[in-house]
Short mmCIF file of N, CA and C in Angstrom, two decimals:
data_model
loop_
_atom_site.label_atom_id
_atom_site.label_comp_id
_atom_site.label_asym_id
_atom_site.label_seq_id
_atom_site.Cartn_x
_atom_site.Cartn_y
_atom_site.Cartn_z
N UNK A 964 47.33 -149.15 -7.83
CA UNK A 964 46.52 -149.44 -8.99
C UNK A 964 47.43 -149.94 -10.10
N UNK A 965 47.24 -151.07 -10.95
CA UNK A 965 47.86 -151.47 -11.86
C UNK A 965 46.98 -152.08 -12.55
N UNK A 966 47.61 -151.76 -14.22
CA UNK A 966 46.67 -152.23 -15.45
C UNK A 966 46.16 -154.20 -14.75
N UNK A 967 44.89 -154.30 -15.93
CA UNK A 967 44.54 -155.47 -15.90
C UNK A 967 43.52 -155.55 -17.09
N UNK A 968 42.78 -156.73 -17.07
CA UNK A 968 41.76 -156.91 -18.12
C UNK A 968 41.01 -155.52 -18.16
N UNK A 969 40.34 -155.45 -16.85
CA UNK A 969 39.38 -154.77 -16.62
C UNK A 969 39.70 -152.89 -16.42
N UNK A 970 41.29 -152.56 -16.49
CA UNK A 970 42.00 -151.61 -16.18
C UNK A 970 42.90 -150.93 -16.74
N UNK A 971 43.32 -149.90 -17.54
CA UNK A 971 44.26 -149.32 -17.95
C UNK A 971 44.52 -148.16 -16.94
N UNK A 972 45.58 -147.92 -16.37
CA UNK A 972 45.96 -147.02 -15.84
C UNK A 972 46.03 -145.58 -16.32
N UNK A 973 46.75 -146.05 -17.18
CA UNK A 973 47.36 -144.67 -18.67
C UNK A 973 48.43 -143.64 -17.72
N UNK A 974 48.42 -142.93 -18.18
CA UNK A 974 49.91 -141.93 -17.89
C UNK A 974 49.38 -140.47 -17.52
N UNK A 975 48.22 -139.85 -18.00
CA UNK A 975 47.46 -139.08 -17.41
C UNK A 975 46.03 -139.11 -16.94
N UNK A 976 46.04 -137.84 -15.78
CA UNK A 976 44.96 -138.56 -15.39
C UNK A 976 44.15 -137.22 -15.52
N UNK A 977 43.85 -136.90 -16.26
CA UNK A 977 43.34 -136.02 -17.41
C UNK A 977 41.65 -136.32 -17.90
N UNK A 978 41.41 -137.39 -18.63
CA UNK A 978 40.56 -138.13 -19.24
C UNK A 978 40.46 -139.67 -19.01
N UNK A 979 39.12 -139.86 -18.63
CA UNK A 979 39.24 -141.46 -17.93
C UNK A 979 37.96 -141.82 -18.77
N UNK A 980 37.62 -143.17 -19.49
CA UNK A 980 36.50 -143.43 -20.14
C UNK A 980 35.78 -144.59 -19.30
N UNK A 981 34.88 -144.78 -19.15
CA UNK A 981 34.13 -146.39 -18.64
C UNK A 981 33.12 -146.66 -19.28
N UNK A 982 33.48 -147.96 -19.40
CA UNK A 982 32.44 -149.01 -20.27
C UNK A 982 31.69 -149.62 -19.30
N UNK A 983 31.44 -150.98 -19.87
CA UNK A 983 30.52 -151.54 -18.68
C UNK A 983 31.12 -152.73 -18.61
N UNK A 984 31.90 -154.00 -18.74
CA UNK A 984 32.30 -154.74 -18.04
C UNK A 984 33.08 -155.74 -19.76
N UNK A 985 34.21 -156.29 -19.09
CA UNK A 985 35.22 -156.94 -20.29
C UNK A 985 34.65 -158.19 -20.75
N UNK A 986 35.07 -158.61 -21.29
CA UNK A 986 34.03 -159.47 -22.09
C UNK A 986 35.87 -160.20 -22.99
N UNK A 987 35.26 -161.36 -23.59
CA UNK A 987 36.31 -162.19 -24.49
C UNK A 987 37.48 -161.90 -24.94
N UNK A 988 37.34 -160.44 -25.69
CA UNK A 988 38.78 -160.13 -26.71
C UNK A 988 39.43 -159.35 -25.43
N UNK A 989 38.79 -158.57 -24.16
CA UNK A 989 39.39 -158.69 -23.28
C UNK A 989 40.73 -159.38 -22.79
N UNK A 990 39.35 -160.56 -22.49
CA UNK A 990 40.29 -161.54 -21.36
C UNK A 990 41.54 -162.25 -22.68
N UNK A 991 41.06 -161.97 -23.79
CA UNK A 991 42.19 -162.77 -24.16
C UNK A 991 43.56 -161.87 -24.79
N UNK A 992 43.21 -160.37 -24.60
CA UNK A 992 44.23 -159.58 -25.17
C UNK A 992 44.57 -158.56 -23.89
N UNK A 993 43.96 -159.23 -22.69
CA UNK A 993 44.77 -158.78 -21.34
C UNK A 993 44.48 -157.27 -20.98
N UNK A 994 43.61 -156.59 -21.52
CA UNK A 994 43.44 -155.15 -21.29
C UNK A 994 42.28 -154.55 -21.86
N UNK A 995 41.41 -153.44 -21.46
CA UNK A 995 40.26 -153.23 -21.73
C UNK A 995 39.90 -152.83 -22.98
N UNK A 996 38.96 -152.82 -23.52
CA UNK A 996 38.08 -152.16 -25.04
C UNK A 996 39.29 -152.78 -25.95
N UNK A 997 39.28 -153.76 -26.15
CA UNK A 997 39.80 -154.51 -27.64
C UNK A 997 38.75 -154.74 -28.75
N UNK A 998 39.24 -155.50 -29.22
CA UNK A 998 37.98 -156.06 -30.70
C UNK A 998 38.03 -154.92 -31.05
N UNK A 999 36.30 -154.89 -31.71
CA UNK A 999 35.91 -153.98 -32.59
C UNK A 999 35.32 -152.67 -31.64
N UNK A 1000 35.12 -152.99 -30.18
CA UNK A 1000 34.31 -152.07 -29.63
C UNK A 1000 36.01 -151.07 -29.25
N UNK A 1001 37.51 -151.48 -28.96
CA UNK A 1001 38.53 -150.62 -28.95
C UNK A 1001 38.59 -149.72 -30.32
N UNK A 1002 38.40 -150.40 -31.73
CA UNK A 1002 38.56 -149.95 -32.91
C UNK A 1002 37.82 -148.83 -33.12
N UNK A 1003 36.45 -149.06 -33.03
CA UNK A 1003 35.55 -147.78 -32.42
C UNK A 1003 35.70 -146.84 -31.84
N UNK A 1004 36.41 -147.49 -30.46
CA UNK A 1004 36.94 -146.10 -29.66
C UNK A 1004 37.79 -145.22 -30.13
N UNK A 1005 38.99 -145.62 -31.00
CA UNK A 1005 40.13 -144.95 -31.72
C UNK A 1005 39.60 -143.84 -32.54
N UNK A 1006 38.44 -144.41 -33.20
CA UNK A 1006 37.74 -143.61 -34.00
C UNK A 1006 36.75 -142.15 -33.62
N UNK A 1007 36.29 -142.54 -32.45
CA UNK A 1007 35.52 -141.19 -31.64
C UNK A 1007 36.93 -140.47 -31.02
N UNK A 1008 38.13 -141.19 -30.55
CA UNK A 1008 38.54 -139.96 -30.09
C UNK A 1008 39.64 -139.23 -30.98
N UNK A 1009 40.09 -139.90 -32.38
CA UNK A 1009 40.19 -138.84 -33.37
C UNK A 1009 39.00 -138.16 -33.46
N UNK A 1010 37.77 -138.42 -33.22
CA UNK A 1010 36.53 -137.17 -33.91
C UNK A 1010 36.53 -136.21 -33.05
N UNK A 1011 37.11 -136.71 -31.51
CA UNK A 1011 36.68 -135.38 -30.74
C UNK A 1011 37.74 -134.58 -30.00
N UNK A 1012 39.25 -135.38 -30.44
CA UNK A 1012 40.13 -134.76 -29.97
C UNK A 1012 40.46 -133.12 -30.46
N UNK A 1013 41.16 -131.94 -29.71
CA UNK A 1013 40.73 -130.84 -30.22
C UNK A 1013 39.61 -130.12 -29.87
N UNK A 1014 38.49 -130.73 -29.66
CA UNK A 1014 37.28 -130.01 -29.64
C UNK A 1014 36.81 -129.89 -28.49
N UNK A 1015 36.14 -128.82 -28.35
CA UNK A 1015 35.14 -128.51 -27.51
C UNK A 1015 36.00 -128.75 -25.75
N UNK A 1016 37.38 -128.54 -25.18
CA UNK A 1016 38.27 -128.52 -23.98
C UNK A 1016 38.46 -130.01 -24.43
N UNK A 1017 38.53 -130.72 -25.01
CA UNK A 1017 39.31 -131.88 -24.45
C UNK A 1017 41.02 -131.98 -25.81
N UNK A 1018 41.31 -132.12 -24.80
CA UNK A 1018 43.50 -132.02 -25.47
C UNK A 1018 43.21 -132.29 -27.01
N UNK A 1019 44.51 -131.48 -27.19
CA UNK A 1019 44.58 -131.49 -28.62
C UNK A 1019 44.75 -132.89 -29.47
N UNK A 1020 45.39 -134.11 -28.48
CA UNK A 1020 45.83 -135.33 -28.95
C UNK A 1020 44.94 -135.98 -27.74
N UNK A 1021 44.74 -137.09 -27.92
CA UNK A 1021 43.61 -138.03 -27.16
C UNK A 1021 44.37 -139.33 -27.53
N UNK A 1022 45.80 -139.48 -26.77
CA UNK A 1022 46.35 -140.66 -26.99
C UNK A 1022 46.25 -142.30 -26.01
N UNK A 1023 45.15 -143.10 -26.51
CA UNK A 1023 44.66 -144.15 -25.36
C UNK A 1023 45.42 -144.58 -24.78
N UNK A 1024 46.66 -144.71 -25.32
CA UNK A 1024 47.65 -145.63 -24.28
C UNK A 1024 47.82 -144.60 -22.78
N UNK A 1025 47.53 -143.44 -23.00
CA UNK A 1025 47.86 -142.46 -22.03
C UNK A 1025 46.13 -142.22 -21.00
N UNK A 1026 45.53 -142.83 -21.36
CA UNK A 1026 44.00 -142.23 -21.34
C UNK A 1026 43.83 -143.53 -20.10
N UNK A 1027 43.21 -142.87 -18.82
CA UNK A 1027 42.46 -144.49 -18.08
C UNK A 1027 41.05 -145.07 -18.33
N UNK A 1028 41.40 -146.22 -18.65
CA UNK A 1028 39.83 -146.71 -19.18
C UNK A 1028 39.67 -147.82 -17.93
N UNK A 1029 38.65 -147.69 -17.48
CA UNK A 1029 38.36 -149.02 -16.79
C UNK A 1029 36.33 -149.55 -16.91
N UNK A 1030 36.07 -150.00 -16.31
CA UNK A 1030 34.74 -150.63 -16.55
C UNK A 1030 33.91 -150.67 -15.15
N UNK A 1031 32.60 -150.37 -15.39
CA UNK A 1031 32.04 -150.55 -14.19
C UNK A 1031 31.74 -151.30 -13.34
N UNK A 1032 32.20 -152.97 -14.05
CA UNK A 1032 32.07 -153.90 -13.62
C UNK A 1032 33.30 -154.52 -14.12
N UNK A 1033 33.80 -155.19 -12.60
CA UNK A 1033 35.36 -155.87 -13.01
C UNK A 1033 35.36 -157.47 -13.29
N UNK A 1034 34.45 -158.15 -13.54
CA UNK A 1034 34.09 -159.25 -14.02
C UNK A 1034 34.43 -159.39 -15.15
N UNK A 1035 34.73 -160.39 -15.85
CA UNK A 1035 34.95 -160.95 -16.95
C UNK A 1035 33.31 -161.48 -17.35
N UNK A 1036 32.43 -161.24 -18.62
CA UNK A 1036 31.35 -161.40 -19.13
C UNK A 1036 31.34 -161.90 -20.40
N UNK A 1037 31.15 -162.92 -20.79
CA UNK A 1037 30.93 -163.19 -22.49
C UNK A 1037 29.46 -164.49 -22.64
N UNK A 1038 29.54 -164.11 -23.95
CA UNK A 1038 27.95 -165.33 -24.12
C UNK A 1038 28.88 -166.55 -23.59
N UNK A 1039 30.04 -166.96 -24.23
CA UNK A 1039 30.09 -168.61 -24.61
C UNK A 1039 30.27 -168.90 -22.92
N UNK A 1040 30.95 -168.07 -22.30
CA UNK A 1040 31.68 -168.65 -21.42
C UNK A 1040 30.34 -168.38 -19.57
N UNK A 1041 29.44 -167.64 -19.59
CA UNK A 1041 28.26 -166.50 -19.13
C UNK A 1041 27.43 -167.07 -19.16
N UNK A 1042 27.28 -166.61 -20.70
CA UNK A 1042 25.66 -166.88 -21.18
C UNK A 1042 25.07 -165.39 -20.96
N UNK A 1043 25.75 -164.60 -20.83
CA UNK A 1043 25.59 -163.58 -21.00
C UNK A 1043 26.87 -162.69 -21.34
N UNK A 1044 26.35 -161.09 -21.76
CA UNK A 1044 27.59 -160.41 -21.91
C UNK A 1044 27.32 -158.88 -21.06
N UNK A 1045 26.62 -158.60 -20.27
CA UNK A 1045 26.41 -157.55 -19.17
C UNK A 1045 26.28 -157.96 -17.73
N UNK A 1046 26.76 -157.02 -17.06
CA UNK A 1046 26.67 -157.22 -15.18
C UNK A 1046 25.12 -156.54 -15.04
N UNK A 1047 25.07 -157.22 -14.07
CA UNK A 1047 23.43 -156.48 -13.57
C UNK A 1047 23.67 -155.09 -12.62
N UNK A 1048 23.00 -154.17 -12.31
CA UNK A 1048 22.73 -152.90 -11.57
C UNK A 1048 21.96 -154.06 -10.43
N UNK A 1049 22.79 -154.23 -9.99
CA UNK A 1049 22.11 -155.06 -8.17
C UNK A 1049 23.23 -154.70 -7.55
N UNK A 1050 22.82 -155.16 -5.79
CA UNK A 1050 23.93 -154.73 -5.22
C UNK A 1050 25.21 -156.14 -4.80
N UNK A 1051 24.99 -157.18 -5.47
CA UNK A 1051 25.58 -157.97 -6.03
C UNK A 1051 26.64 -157.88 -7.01
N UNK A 1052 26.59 -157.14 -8.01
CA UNK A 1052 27.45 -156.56 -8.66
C UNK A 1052 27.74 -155.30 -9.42
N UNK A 1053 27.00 -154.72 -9.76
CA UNK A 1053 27.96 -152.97 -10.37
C UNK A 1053 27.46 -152.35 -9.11
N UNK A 1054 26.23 -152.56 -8.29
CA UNK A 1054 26.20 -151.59 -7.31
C UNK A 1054 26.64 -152.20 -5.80
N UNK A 1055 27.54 -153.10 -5.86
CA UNK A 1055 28.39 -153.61 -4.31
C UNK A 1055 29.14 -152.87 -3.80
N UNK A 1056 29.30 -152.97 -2.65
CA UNK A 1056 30.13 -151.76 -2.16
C UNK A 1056 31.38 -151.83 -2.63
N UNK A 1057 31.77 -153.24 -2.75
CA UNK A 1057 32.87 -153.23 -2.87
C UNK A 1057 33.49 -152.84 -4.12
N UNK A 1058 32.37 -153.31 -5.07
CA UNK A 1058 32.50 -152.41 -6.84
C UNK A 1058 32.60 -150.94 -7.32
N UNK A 1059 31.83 -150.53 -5.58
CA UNK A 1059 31.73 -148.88 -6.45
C UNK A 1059 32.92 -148.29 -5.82
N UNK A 1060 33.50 -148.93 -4.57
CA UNK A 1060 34.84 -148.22 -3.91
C UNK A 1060 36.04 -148.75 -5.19
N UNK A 1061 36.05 -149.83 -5.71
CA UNK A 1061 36.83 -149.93 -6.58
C UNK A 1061 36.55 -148.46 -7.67
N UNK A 1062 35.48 -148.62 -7.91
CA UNK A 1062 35.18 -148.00 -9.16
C UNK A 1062 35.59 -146.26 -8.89
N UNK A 1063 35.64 -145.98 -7.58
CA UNK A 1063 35.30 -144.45 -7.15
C UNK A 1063 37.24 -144.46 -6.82
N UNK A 1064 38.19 -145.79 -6.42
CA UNK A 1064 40.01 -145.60 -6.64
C UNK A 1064 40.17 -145.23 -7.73
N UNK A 1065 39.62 -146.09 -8.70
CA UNK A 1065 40.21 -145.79 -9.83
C UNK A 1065 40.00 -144.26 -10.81
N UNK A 1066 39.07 -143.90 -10.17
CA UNK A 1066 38.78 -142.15 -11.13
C UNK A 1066 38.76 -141.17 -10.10
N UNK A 1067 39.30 -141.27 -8.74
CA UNK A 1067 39.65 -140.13 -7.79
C UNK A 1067 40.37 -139.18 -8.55
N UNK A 1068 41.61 -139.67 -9.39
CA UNK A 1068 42.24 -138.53 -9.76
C UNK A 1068 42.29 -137.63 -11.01
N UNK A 1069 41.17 -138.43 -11.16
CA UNK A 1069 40.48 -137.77 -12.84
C UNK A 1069 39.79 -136.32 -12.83
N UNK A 1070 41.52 -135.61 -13.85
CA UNK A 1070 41.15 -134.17 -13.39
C UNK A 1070 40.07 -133.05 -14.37
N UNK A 1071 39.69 -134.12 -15.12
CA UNK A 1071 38.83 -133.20 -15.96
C UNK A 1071 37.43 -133.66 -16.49
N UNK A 1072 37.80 -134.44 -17.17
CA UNK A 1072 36.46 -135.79 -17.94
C UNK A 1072 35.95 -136.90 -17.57
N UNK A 1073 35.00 -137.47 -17.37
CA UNK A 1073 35.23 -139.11 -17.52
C UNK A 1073 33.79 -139.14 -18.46
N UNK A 1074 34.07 -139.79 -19.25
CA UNK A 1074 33.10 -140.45 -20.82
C UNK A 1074 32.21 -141.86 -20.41
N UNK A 1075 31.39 -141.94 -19.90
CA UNK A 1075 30.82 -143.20 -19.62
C UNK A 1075 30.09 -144.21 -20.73
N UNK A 1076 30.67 -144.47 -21.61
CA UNK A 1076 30.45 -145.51 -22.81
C UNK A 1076 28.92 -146.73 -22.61
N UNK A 1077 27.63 -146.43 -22.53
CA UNK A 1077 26.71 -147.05 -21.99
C UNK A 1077 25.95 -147.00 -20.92
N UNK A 1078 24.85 -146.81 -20.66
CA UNK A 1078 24.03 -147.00 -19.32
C UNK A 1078 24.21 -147.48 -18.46
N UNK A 1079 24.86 -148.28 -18.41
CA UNK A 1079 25.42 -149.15 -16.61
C UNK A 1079 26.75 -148.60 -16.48
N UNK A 1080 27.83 -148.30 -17.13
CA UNK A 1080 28.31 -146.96 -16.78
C UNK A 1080 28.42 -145.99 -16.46
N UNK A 1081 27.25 -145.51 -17.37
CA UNK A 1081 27.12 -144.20 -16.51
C UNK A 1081 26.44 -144.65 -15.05
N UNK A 1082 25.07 -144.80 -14.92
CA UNK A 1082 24.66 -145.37 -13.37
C UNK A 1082 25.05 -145.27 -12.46
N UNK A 1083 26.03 -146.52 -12.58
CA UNK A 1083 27.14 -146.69 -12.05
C UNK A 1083 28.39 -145.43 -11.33
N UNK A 1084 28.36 -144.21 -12.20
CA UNK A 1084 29.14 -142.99 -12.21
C UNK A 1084 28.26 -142.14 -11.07
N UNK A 1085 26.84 -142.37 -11.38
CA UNK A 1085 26.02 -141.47 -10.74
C UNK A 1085 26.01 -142.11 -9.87
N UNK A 1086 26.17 -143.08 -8.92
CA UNK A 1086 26.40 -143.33 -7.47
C UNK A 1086 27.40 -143.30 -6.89
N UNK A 1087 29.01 -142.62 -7.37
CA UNK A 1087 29.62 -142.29 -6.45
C UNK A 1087 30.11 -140.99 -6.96
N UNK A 1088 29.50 -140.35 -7.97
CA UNK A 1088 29.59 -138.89 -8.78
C UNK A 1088 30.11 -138.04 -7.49
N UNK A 1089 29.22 -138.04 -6.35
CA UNK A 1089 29.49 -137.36 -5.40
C UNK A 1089 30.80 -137.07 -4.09
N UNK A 1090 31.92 -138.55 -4.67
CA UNK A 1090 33.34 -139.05 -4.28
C UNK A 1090 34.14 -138.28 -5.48
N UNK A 1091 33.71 -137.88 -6.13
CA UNK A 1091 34.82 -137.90 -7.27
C UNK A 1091 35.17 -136.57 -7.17
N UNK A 1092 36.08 -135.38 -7.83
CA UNK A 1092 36.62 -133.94 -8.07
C UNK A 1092 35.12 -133.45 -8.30
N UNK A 1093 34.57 -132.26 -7.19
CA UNK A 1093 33.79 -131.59 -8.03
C UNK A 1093 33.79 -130.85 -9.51
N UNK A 1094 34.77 -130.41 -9.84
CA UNK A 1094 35.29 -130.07 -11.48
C UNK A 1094 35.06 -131.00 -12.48
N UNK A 1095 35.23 -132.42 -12.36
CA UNK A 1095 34.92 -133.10 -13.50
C UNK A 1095 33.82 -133.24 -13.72
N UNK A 1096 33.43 -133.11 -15.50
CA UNK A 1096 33.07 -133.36 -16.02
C UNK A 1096 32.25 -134.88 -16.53
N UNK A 1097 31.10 -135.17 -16.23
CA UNK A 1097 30.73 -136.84 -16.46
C UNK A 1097 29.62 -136.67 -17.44
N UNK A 1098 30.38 -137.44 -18.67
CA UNK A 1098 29.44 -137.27 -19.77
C UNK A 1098 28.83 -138.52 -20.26
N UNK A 1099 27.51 -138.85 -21.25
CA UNK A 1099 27.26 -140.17 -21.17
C UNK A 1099 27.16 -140.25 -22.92
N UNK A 1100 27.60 -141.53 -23.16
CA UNK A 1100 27.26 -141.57 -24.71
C UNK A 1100 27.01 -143.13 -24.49
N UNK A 1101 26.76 -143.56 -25.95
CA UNK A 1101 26.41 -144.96 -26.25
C UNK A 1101 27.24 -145.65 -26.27
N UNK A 1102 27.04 -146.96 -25.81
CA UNK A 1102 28.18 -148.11 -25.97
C UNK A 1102 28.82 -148.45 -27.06
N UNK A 1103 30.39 -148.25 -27.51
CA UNK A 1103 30.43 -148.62 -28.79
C UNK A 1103 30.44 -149.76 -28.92
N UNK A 1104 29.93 -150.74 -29.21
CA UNK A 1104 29.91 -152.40 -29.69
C UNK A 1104 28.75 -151.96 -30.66
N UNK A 1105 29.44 -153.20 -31.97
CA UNK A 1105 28.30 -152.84 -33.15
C UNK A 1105 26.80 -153.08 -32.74
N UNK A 1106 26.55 -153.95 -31.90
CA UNK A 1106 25.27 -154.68 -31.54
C UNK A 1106 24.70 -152.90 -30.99
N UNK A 1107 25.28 -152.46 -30.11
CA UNK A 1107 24.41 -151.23 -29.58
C UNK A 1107 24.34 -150.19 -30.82
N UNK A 1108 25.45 -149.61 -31.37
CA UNK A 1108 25.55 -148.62 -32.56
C UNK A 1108 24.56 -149.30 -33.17
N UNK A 1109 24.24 -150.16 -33.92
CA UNK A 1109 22.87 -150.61 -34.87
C UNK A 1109 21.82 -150.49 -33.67
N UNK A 1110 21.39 -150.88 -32.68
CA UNK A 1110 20.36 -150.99 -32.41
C UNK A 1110 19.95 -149.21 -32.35
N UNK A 1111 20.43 -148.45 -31.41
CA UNK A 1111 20.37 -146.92 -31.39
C UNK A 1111 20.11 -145.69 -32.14
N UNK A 1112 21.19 -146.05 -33.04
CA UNK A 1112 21.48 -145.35 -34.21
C UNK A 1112 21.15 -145.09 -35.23
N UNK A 1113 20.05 -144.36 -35.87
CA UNK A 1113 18.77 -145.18 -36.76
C UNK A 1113 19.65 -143.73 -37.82
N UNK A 1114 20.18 -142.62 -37.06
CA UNK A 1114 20.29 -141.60 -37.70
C UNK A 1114 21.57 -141.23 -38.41
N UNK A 1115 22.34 -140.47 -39.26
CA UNK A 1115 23.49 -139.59 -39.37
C UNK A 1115 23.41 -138.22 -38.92
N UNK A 1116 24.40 -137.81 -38.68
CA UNK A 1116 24.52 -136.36 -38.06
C UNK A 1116 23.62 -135.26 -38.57
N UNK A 1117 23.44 -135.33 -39.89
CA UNK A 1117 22.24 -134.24 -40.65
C UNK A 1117 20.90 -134.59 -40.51
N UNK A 1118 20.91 -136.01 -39.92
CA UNK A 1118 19.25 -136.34 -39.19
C UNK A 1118 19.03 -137.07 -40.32
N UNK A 1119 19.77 -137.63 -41.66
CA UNK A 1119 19.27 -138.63 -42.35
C UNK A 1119 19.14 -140.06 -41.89
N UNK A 1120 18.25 -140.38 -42.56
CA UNK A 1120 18.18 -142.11 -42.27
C UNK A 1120 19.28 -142.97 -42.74
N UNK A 1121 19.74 -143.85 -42.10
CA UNK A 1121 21.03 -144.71 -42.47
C UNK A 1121 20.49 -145.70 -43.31
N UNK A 1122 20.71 -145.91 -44.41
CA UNK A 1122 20.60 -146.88 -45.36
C UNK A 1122 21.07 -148.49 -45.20
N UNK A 1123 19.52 -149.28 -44.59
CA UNK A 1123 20.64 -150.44 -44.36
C UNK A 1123 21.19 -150.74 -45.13
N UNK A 1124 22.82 -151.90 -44.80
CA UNK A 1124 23.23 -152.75 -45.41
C UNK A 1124 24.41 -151.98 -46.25
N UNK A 1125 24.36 -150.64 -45.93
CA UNK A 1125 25.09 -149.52 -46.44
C UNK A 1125 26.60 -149.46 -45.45
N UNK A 1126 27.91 -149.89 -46.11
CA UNK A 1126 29.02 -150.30 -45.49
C UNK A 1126 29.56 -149.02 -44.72
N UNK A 1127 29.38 -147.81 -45.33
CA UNK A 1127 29.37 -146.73 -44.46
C UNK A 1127 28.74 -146.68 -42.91
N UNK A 1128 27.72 -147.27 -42.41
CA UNK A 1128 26.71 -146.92 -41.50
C UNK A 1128 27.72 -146.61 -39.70
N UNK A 1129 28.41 -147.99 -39.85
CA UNK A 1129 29.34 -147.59 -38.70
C UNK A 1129 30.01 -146.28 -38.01
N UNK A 1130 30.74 -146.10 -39.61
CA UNK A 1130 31.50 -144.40 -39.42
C UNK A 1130 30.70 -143.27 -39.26
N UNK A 1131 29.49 -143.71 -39.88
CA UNK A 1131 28.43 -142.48 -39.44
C UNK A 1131 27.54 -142.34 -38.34
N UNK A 1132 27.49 -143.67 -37.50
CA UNK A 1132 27.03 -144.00 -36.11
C UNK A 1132 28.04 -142.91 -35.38
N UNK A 1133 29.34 -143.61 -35.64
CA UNK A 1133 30.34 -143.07 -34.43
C UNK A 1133 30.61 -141.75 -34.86
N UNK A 1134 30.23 -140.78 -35.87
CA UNK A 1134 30.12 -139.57 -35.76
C UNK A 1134 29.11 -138.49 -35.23
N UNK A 1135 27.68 -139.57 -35.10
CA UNK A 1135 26.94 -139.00 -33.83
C UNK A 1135 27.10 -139.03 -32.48
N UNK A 1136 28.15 -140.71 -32.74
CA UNK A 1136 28.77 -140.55 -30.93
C UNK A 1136 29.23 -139.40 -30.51
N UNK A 1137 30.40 -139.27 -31.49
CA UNK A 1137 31.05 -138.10 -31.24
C UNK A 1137 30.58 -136.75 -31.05
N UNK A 1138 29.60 -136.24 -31.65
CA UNK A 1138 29.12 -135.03 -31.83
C UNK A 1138 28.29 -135.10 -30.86
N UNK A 1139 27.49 -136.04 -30.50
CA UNK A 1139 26.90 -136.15 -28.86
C UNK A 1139 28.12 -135.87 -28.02
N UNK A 1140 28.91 -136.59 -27.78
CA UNK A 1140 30.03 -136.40 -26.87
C UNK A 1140 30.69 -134.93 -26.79
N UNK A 1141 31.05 -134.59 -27.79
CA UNK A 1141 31.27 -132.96 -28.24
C UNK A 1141 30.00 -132.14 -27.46
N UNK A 1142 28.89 -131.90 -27.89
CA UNK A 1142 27.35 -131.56 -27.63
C UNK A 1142 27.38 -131.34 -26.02
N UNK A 1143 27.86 -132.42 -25.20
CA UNK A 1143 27.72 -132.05 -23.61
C UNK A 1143 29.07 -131.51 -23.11
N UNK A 1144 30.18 -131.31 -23.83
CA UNK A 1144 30.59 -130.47 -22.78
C UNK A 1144 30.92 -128.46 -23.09
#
């Protein structure tokens, strides 16, 4: 196994996250969850590092992230930016044996960042360590956090247009994420 667009290895195999498939700032910064949807990520796992069994430090370079789909996806280049649940692609055999190498040795967590991630998790859930842990939260890309996220953690309404709204999305991520284990 070695890093790629679609792959970070990391250094423990501890905590493993999956998204759903790389997309532009990807392919052009050679490794998974860049842009704004990596920036995001930085941000939930300061919120949840410490808490609730997962390590006191949650350092990504150390963390394996990979995607449920190893395709490269973007509008300009697509025309789309998601893999389909067919057995064509996130559910091919050959996708989910990839998908089921890469988190064999995942000894505690894996965070499934979106619905075709998770899915995806739940068809070879049954290959993986009975001990781990498979938790599901929302995709961080702003497009999903706005569409989802109507709330803040105290159950208030988010004020559009309100420059805060982001940080308070990804603190329900978090506290969802916290919440299941």
């Amino acid at each position: 196994m070695k890093d790629g667009i679609h792959l970070q290895v990391g250094s423990r195999a501890k905590v493993a996250l999956v998204f759903s498939c790389p997309g532009q700032f990807e392919e052009k910064n050679g490794g998974p969850v860049k842009g704004k949807t990596g920036d995001n990520l930085k941000v939930v796992l300061d919120n949840i590092q410490g808490k609730s069994g997962f390590p006191e430090k949650l350092i990504l370079e150390e963390l394996r992230i990979t995607n449920s789909w190893d395709g490269v996806l973007y509008k300009e280049k697509d025309n789309r930016t998601e893999a389909k649940l067919n057995t064509t692609e996130i559910y091919s055999e050959r996708n989910l044996q990839r998908l089921e190498d890469e988190l064999k040795d995942i000894e505690d967590v894996i965070i499934c960042f979106g619905k075709k991630a998770f899915k995806a998790l739940a068809k070879i859930k049954d290959k993986l360590p009975s001990d781990v842990i498979i938790l599901e939260s929302s995709h961080l890309s702003l497009q999903s956090l706005n569409r989802i996220i109507k709330k803040d953690v105290n159950d208030t309404l988010l004020t559009k247009g309100d420059p805060n709204n982001t940080a308070l999305r990804l603190q329900v991520v978090s506290k969802k994420i916290i919440d299941q284990t």
